[in-house]
PDB file of C-alpha atoms in Angstrom:
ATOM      1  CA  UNK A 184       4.135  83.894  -4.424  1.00 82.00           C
ATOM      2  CA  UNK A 185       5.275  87.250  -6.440  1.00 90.00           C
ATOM      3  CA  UNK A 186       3.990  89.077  -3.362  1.00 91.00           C
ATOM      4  CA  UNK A 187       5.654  87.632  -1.078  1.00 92.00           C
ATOM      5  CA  UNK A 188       8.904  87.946  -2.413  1.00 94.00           C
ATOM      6  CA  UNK A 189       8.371  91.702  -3.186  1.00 95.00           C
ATOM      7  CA  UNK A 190       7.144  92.282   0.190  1.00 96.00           C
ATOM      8  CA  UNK A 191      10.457  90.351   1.076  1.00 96.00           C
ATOM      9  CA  UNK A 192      12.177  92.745  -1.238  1.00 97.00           C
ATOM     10  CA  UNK A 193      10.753  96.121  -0.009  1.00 97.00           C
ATOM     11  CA  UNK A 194      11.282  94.934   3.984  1.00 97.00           C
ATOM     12  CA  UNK A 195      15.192  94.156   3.179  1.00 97.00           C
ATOM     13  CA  UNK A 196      15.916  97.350   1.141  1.00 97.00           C
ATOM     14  CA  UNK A 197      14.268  99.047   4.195  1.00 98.00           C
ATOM     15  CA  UNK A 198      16.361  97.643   6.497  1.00 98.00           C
ATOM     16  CA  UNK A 199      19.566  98.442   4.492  1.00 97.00           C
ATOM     17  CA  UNK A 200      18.733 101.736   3.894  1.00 97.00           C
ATOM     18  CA  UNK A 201      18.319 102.054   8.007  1.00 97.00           C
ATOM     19  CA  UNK A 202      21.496 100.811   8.517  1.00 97.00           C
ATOM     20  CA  UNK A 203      23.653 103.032   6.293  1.00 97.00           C
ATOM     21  CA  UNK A 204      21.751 106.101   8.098  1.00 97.00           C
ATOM     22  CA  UNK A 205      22.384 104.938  11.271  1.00 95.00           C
ATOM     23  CA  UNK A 206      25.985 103.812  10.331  1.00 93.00           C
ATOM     24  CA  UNK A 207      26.700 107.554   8.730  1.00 92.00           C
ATOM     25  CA  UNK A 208      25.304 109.425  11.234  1.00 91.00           C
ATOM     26  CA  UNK A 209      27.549 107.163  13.876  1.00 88.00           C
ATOM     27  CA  UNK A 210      30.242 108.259  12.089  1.00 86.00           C
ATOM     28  CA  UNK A 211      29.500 111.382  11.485  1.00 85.00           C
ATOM     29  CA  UNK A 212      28.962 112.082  15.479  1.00 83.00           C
ATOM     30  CA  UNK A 213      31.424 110.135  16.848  1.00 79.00           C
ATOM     31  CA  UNK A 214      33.886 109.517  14.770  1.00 70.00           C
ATOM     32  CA  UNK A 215      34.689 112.199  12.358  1.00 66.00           C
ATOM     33  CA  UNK A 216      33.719 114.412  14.802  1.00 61.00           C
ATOM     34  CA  UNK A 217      36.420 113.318  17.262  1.00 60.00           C
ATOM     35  CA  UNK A 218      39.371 115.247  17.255  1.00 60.00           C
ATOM     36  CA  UNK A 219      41.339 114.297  20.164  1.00 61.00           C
ATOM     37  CA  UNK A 220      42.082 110.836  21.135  1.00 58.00           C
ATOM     38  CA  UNK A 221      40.030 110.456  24.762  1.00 58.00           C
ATOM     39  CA  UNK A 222      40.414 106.282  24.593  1.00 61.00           C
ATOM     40  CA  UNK A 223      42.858 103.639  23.730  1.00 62.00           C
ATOM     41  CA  UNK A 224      46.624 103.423  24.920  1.00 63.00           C
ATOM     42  CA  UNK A 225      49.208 105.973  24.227  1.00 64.00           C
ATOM     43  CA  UNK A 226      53.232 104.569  23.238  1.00 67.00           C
ATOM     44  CA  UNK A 227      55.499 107.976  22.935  1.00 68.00           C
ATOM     45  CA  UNK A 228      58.473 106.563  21.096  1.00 66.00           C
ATOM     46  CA  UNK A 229      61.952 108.363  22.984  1.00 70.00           C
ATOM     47  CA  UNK A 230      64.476 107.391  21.114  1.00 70.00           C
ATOM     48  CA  UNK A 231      68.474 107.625  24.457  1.00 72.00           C
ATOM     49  CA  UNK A 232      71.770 108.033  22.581  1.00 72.00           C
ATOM     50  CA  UNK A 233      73.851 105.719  24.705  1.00 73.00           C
ATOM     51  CA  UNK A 234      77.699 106.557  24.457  1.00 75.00           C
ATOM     52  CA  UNK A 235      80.445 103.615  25.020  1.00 73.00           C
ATOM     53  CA  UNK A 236      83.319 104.856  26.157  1.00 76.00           C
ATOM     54  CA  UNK A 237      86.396 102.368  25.457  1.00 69.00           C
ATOM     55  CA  UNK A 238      87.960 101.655  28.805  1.00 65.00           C
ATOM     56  CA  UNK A 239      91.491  99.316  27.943  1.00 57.00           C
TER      57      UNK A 239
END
């Protein structure tokens, strides 16, 4: 039974340990290394003065 649940043990910290690699070097390649924005939706925020002019 003790086997079992360290082979359970070893196979789980294995997989975690994959993960976080794979997870840093994704972020490490794609997105740290991204400087410019190439995806996604641009909004440019222009702000018009608009001037009332009383008319009486």
């Amino acid at each position: 039974m003790e086997e079992g649940r360290r082979k359970i043990r070893a196979c789980l910290i294995f997989v975690v340990a994959v993960a976080v690699i794979i997870g840093t070097i994704y972020y490490v390649h794609d997105v740290k290394g991204s400087r410019k924005v190439n995806e996604g939706t641009l909004i440019e925020n222009t702000m018009e003065k608009i001037v009332l002019t009383g008319t009486s």
